[in-house]
Coordinates of N, CA, C and O in Angstrom, one line a residue:
M1 N 11.8 -133.4 -118.2 CA 11.1 -133.2 -116.9 C 12.2 -132.7 -115.9 O 13.2 -133.3 -115.7
A2 N 11.9 -131.6 -115.2 CA 12.9 -131.0 -114.4 C 13.1 -131.8 -113.1 O 14.2 -131.9 -112.6
S3 N 12.0 -132.2 -112.5 CA 12.1 -133.0 -111.3 C 11.0 -134.0 -111.2 O 9.9 -133.8 -111.7
L4 N 11.2 -135.0 -110.4 CA 10.1 -136.0 -110.2 C 9.7 -135.9 -108.8 O 10.4 -136.3 -107.8
T5 N 8.5 -135.3 -108.6 CA 8.0 -135.2 -107.2 C 7.2 -136.5 -106.9 O 7.0 -137.3 -107.7
V6 N 6.9 -136.6 -105.6 CA 6.1 -137.8 -105.2 C 4.8 -137.9 -106.0 O 4.5 -139.0 -106.5
R7 N 4.1 -136.9 -106.1 CA 2.8 -136.9 -106.9 C 3.0 -137.3 -108.3 O 2.3 -138.0 -108.9
T8 N 4.1 -136.7 -108.9 CA 4.4 -137.0 -110.3 C 4.7 -138.5 -110.5 O 4.2 -139.2 -111.4
V9 N 5.5 -139.0 -109.6 CA 5.9 -140.4 -109.7 C 4.7 -141.3 -109.5 O 4.5 -142.3 -110.2
Q10 N 3.9 -141.0 -108.5 CA 2.7 -141.8 -108.3 C 1.7 -141.8 -109.5 O 1.2 -142.8 -109.9
A11 N 1.6 -140.6 -110.1 CA 0.8 -140.5 -111.3 C 1.3 -141.3 -112.5 O 0.6 -142.0 -113.2
L12 N 2.7 -141.3 -112.7 CA 3.3 -142.0 -113.8 C 3.1 -143.5 -113.6 O 2.9 -144.2 -114.5
I13 N 3.3 -144.0 -112.4 CA 3.2 -145.4 -112.1 C 1.7 -145.8 -112.3 O 1.4 -146.9 -112.9
K14 N 0.8 -145.0 -111.8 CA -0.6 -145.3 -111.9 C -1.1 -145.4 -113.4 O -1.8 -146.3 -113.8
A15 N -0.5 -144.5 -114.2 CA -0.9 -144.5 -115.6 C -0.3 -145.7 -116.3 O -1.0 -146.2 -117.3
G16 N 0.8 -146.2 -115.9 CA 1.4 -147.5 -116.4 C 1.8 -147.4 -117.9 O 2.0 -148.4 -118.5
V17 N 2.1 -146.2 -118.3 CA 2.6 -146.0 -119.7 C 4.1 -146.4 -119.7 O 4.9 -145.8 -119.0
P18 N 4.5 -147.4 -120.5 CA 5.9 -147.8 -120.6 C 6.8 -146.7 -121.1 O 6.6 -146.2 -122.3
A19 N 7.7 -146.2 -120.3 CA 8.6 -145.1 -120.7 C 9.7 -144.9 -119.6 O 9.6 -145.6 -118.6
K20 N 10.6 -144.0 -119.9 CA 11.7 -143.7 -118.9 C 11.6 -142.2 -118.6 O 11.5 -141.4 -119.6
F21 N 11.5 -141.8 -117.4 CA 11.3 -140.5 -117.0 C 12.5 -140.0 -116.1 O 12.8 -140.7 -115.1
G22 N 13.2 -139.0 -116.5 CA 14.4 -138.5 -115.8 C 14.0 -137.4 -114.8 O 13.0 -136.6 -115.0
D23 N 14.9 -137.2 -113.8 CA 14.7 -136.1 -112.9 C 15.5 -134.9 -113.2 O 15.5 -133.9 -112.5
G24 N 16.1 -134.9 -114.4 CA 17.0 -133.8 -114.8 C 18.4 -133.9 -114.4 O 19.2 -133.1 -114.8
R25 N 18.7 -135.0 -113.7 CA 20.1 -135.3 -113.3 C 20.4 -136.6 -113.8 O 20.5 -136.9 -115.0
C26 N 20.6 -137.6 -113.0 CA 21.0 -138.9 -113.4 C 20.1 -140.0 -112.9 O 20.4 -141.2 -113.0
L27 N 19.0 -139.7 -112.3 CA 18.1 -140.7 -111.7 C 16.9 -140.8 -112.7 O 16.3 -139.8 -113.1
Y28 N 16.5 -142.0 -113.0 CA 15.4 -142.3 -113.9 C 14.4 -143.2 -113.3 O 14.8 -144.2 -112.6
L29 N 13.2 -143.0 -113.6 CA 12.1 -143.9 -113.2 C 11.7 -144.6 -114.5 O 11.4 -143.9 -115.5
K30 N 11.9 -145.9 -114.6 CA 11.5 -146.7 -115.8 C 10.3 -147.5 -115.5 O 10.3 -148.3 -114.6
V31 N 9.3 -147.3 -116.3 CA 8.0 -148.0 -116.2 C 8.0 -149.0 -117.3 O 8.1 -148.7 -118.4
Q32 N 7.8 -150.3 -116.9 CA 7.8 -151.4 -117.8 C 6.4 -151.5 -118.5 O 5.5 -151.0 -118.0
P33 N 6.3 -152.3 -119.6 CA 5.0 -152.4 -120.2 C 3.9 -152.9 -119.3 O 2.7 -152.5 -119.5
K34 N 4.2 -153.7 -118.3 CA 3.1 -154.2 -117.4 C 3.0 -153.2 -116.2 O 2.3 -153.6 -115.2
G35 N 3.6 -152.0 -116.3 CA 3.4 -151.1 -115.2 C 4.3 -151.3 -114.0 O 4.1 -150.8 -113.0
E36 N 5.4 -152.2 -114.2 CA 6.3 -152.5 -113.1 C 7.4 -151.5 -113.1 O 8.3 -151.5 -113.9
P37 N 7.4 -150.5 -112.2 CA 8.4 -149.5 -112.2 C 9.7 -149.8 -111.4 O 9.7 -150.7 -110.6
Y38 N 10.8 -149.2 -111.8 CA 12.0 -149.4 -111.1 C 12.9 -148.1 -111.3 O 12.7 -147.4 -112.2
W39 N 13.8 -147.9 -110.4 CA 14.7 -146.7 -110.4 C 16.0 -147.1 -111.0 O 16.5 -148.2 -110.8
M40 N 16.6 -146.2 -111.8 CA 17.9 -146.5 -112.5 C 18.7 -145.2 -112.3 O 18.3 -144.1 -112.6
L41 N 20.0 -145.4 -111.9 CA 20.9 -144.4 -111.7 C 21.9 -144.5 -112.9 O 22.6 -145.5 -113.0
R42 N 22.0 -143.4 -113.7 CA 22.9 -143.4 -114.8 C 23.9 -142.3 -114.6 O 23.5 -141.2 -114.3
Y43 N 25.1 -142.5 -114.9 CA 26.1 -141.4 -114.8 C 27.1 -141.6 -115.9 O 27.3 -142.6 -116.5
T44 N 27.9 -140.5 -116.1 CA 28.9 -140.5 -117.2 C 30.2 -140.1 -116.6 O 30.3 -139.1 -115.9
I45 N 31.2 -141.0 -116.8 CA 32.6 -140.7 -116.4 C 33.5 -140.9 -117.6 O 33.4 -141.9 -118.3
H46 N 34.3 -139.9 -117.9 CA 35.2 -140.0 -119.1 C 34.5 -140.3 -120.4 O 34.8 -141.2 -121.1
S47 N 33.4 -139.6 -120.6 CA 32.5 -139.8 -121.8 C 31.9 -141.2 -122.0 O 31.6 -141.5 -123.1
R48 N 31.8 -141.9 -120.9 CA 31.2 -143.2 -121.0 C 30.1 -143.3 -120.0 O 30.2 -143.1 -118.8
R49 N 28.9 -143.6 -120.6 CA 27.7 -143.8 -119.7 C 27.7 -145.1 -119.1 O 28.0 -146.1 -119.7
R50 N 27.3 -145.1 -117.8 CA 27.4 -146.4 -117.1 C 26.1 -146.5 -116.3 O 25.5 -145.5 -115.8
D51 N 25.6 -147.8 -116.1 CA 24.6 -148.1 -115.2 C 25.2 -148.6 -113.9 O 26.1 -149.5 -114.0
L52 N 24.8 -148.2 -112.8 CA 25.4 -148.4 -111.6 C 25.6 -149.9 -111.2 O 26.6 -150.4 -110.9
L53 N 24.5 -150.7 -111.3 CA 24.6 -152.1 -110.9 C 25.5 -152.9 -111.8 O 26.2 -153.8 -111.4
A54 N 25.4 -152.6 -113.1 CA 26.3 -153.3 -114.1 C 27.8 -153.0 -113.8 O 28.6 -153.8 -113.9
S55 N 28.1 -151.7 -113.4 CA 29.5 -151.3 -113.2 C 30.0 -152.0 -111.9 O 31.2 -152.1 -111.8
L56 N 29.1 -152.4 -111.0 CA 29.6 -153.0 -109.8 C 29.7 -154.6 -109.9 O 29.9 -155.2 -108.9
S57 N 29.4 -155.1 -111.1 CA 29.5 -156.5 -111.4 C 28.5 -157.3 -110.5 O 28.9 -158.4 -109.9
V58 N 27.3 -156.8 -110.3 CA 26.3 -157.4 -109.5 C 25.7 -158.6 -110.3 O 25.4 -158.4 -111.5
P59 N 25.6 -159.8 -109.8 CA 25.0 -160.9 -110.5 C 23.6 -160.5 -111.0 O 22.9 -159.9 -110.2
P60 N 23.2 -160.9 -112.2 CA 21.9 -160.5 -112.7 C 20.7 -160.9 -111.8 O 19.8 -160.1 -111.7
L61 N 20.7 -162.0 -111.2 CA 19.6 -162.4 -110.4 C 19.5 -161.5 -109.1 O 18.4 -161.1 -108.8
V62 N 20.6 -161.1 -108.6 CA 20.6 -160.2 -107.4 C 20.2 -158.8 -107.9 O 19.4 -158.1 -107.2
A63 N 20.7 -158.4 -109.0 CA 20.3 -157.1 -109.6 C 18.8 -157.0 -109.8 O 18.1 -156.0 -109.5
K64 N 18.2 -158.1 -110.3 CA 16.8 -158.1 -110.5 C 16.0 -158.0 -109.2 O 15.0 -157.3 -109.1
R65 N 16.5 -158.7 -108.2 CA 15.9 -158.6 -106.9 C 16.0 -157.2 -106.3 O 15.1 -156.7 -105.7
C66 N 17.2 -156.5 -106.5 CA 17.4 -155.2 -106.0 C 16.4 -154.2 -106.7 O 16.0 -153.2 -106.1
L67 N 16.1 -154.4 -107.9 CA 15.3 -153.6 -108.7 C 13.8 -154.0 -108.6 O 13.0 -153.4 -109.3
N68 N 13.5 -155.0 -107.8 CA 12.2 -155.5 -107.6 C 11.5 -156.0 -108.9 O 10.3 -155.9 -109.1
H69 N 12.4 -156.6 -109.8 CA 11.8 -157.2 -111.0 C 11.2 -158.5 -110.6 O 11.7 -159.2 -109.7
K70 N 10.1 -158.9 -111.2 CA 9.5 -160.2 -111.0 C 10.2 -161.2 -111.9 O 10.5 -160.9 -113.1
L71 N 10.5 -162.3 -111.3 CA 11.1 -163.4 -112.1 C 10.1 -164.1 -112.9 O 8.9 -164.3 -112.4
K72 N 10.4 -164.5 -114.1 CA 9.4 -165.1 -115.0 C 9.6 -166.6 -115.1 O 10.7 -167.1 -114.8
G73 N 8.6 -167.3 -115.5 CA 8.7 -168.7 -115.9 C 8.9 -169.6 -114.6 O 8.5 -169.3 -113.5
V74 N 9.7 -170.6 -114.9 CA 10.0 -171.6 -113.8 C 10.7 -170.9 -112.7 O 10.5 -171.2 -111.5
E75 N 11.7 -170.1 -113.0 CA 12.5 -169.3 -112.0 C 11.6 -168.5 -111.1 O 11.8 -168.5 -109.9
G76 N 10.6 -167.9 -111.6 CA 9.6 -167.1 -110.8 C 8.8 -167.9 -109.9 O 8.4 -167.5 -108.8
I77 N 8.5 -169.2 -110.3 CA 7.7 -170.1 -109.5 C 8.5 -170.7 -108.3 O 8.1 -170.7 -107.2
Y78 N 9.7 -171.2 -108.7 CA 10.4 -172.0 -107.7 C 11.5 -171.3 -106.9 O 11.9 -171.7 -105.9
E79 N 11.9 -170.1 -107.4 CA 13.0 -169.4 -106.7 C 12.3 -168.5 -105.6 O 11.8 -167.5 -105.8
R80 N 12.4 -169.1 -104.4 CA 11.7 -168.4 -103.3 C 12.7 -167.7 -102.3 O 12.3 -167.1 -101.3
H81 N 14.0 -167.8 -102.6 CA 15.0 -167.2 -101.7 C 14.8 -165.7 -101.8 O 14.6 -165.1 -102.9
D82 N 14.8 -165.0 -100.7 CA 14.6 -163.5 -100.7 C 15.8 -162.7 -101.0 O 15.7 -161.5 -101.3
Y83 N 17.0 -163.3 -101.0 CA 18.3 -162.6 -101.3 C 18.5 -161.4 -100.4 O 19.1 -160.4 -100.9
F84 N 18.0 -161.4 -99.2 CA 18.1 -160.3 -98.3 C 19.5 -159.9 -98.1 O 19.9 -158.7 -98.2
D85 N 20.4 -160.8 -97.7 CA 21.8 -160.5 -97.5 C 22.5 -160.0 -98.7 O 23.3 -159.1 -98.6
E86 N 22.2 -160.6 -99.8 CA 22.9 -160.2 -101.1 C 22.4 -158.8 -101.5 O 23.2 -158.0 -102.0
K87 N 21.1 -158.5 -101.3 CA 20.6 -157.2 -101.7 C 21.2 -156.2 -100.7 O 21.6 -155.1 -101.2
R88 N 21.3 -156.5 -99.5 CA 21.9 -155.6 -98.5 C 23.3 -155.2 -98.9 O 23.7 -154.1 -98.9
E89 N 24.1 -156.3 -99.2 CA 25.5 -156.1 -99.6 C 25.6 -155.2 -100.8 O 26.4 -154.3 -100.9
T90 N 24.8 -155.5 -101.8 CA 24.8 -154.8 -103.1 C 24.4 -153.3 -102.8 O 25.0 -152.4 -103.4
L91 N 23.3 -153.1 -102.0 CA 22.9 -151.7 -101.8 C 24.0 -150.9 -101.0 O 24.1 -149.7 -101.2
L92 N 24.7 -151.6 -100.1 CA 25.8 -150.9 -99.4 C 26.9 -150.5 -100.4 O 27.5 -149.5 -100.3
R93 N 27.2 -151.4 -101.4 CA 28.2 -151.1 -102.4 C 27.7 -149.9 -103.3 O 28.5 -149.1 -103.7
V94 N 26.4 -149.9 -103.5 CA 25.8 -148.8 -104.3 C 26.0 -147.5 -103.6 O 26.5 -146.5 -104.2
V95 N 25.7 -147.5 -102.3 CA 25.9 -146.2 -101.5 C 27.4 -145.8 -101.5 O 27.7 -144.6 -101.7
A96 N 28.3 -146.8 -101.3 CA 29.7 -146.4 -101.3 C 30.1 -145.9 -102.7 O 30.9 -144.9 -102.7
E97 N 29.6 -146.4 -103.8 CA 30.0 -145.9 -105.1 C 29.4 -144.5 -105.3 O 30.1 -143.7 -105.9
I98 N 28.2 -144.3 -104.9 CA 27.6 -142.9 -105.0 C 28.4 -141.9 -104.3 O 28.7 -140.8 -104.7
R99 N 28.8 -142.3 -103.0 CA 29.7 -141.4 -102.2 C 31.0 -141.1 -102.9 O 31.5 -140.0 -103.0
F100 N 31.6 -142.2 -103.5 CA 32.9 -142.0 -104.2 C 32.7 -141.1 -105.4 O 33.5 -140.2 -105.6
I101 N 31.7 -141.3 -106.2 CA 31.4 -140.4 -107.4 C 31.2 -139.0 -106.9 O 31.7 -138.0 -107.5
N102 N 30.4 -138.8 -105.9 CA 30.1 -137.5 -105.4 C 31.3 -136.8 -104.9 O 31.5 -135.6 -105.2
E103 N 32.2 -137.4 -104.2 CA 33.4 -136.8 -103.7 C 34.4 -136.5 -104.8 O 35.1 -135.5 -104.8
R104 N 34.5 -137.4 -105.8 CA 35.5 -137.3 -106.8 C 35.1 -136.2 -107.9 O 35.9 -135.5 -108.4
Y105 N 33.8 -136.1 -108.2 CA 33.4 -135.3 -109.3 C 32.6 -134.0 -108.9 O 32.2 -133.3 -109.7
D106 N 32.5 -133.8 -107.6 CA 31.8 -132.5 -107.2 C 32.8 -131.5 -106.9 O 33.9 -131.6 -106.6

């Protein structure tokens, strides 16, 4: 798929078919089996593919919150903290990393 337009993304999410859809570069829309979509940025440096949040050593619980994953089981019931400060810090680190990659490899 060459690009993901707003209409295309809305249609893919509405269809709820579990799959990964790329924009032709390194941004992917991943739709989970229950129709829960999230965005994933994948890039390759020195022949190694990396996922951005994993490369920044983001704690798994914060990464799930940044990706809007629903917590399951007891954790999903009792974990009510919104992680706003942690998500903000993580997303600022993501922006800095994207700028670094863009400046270094463009």
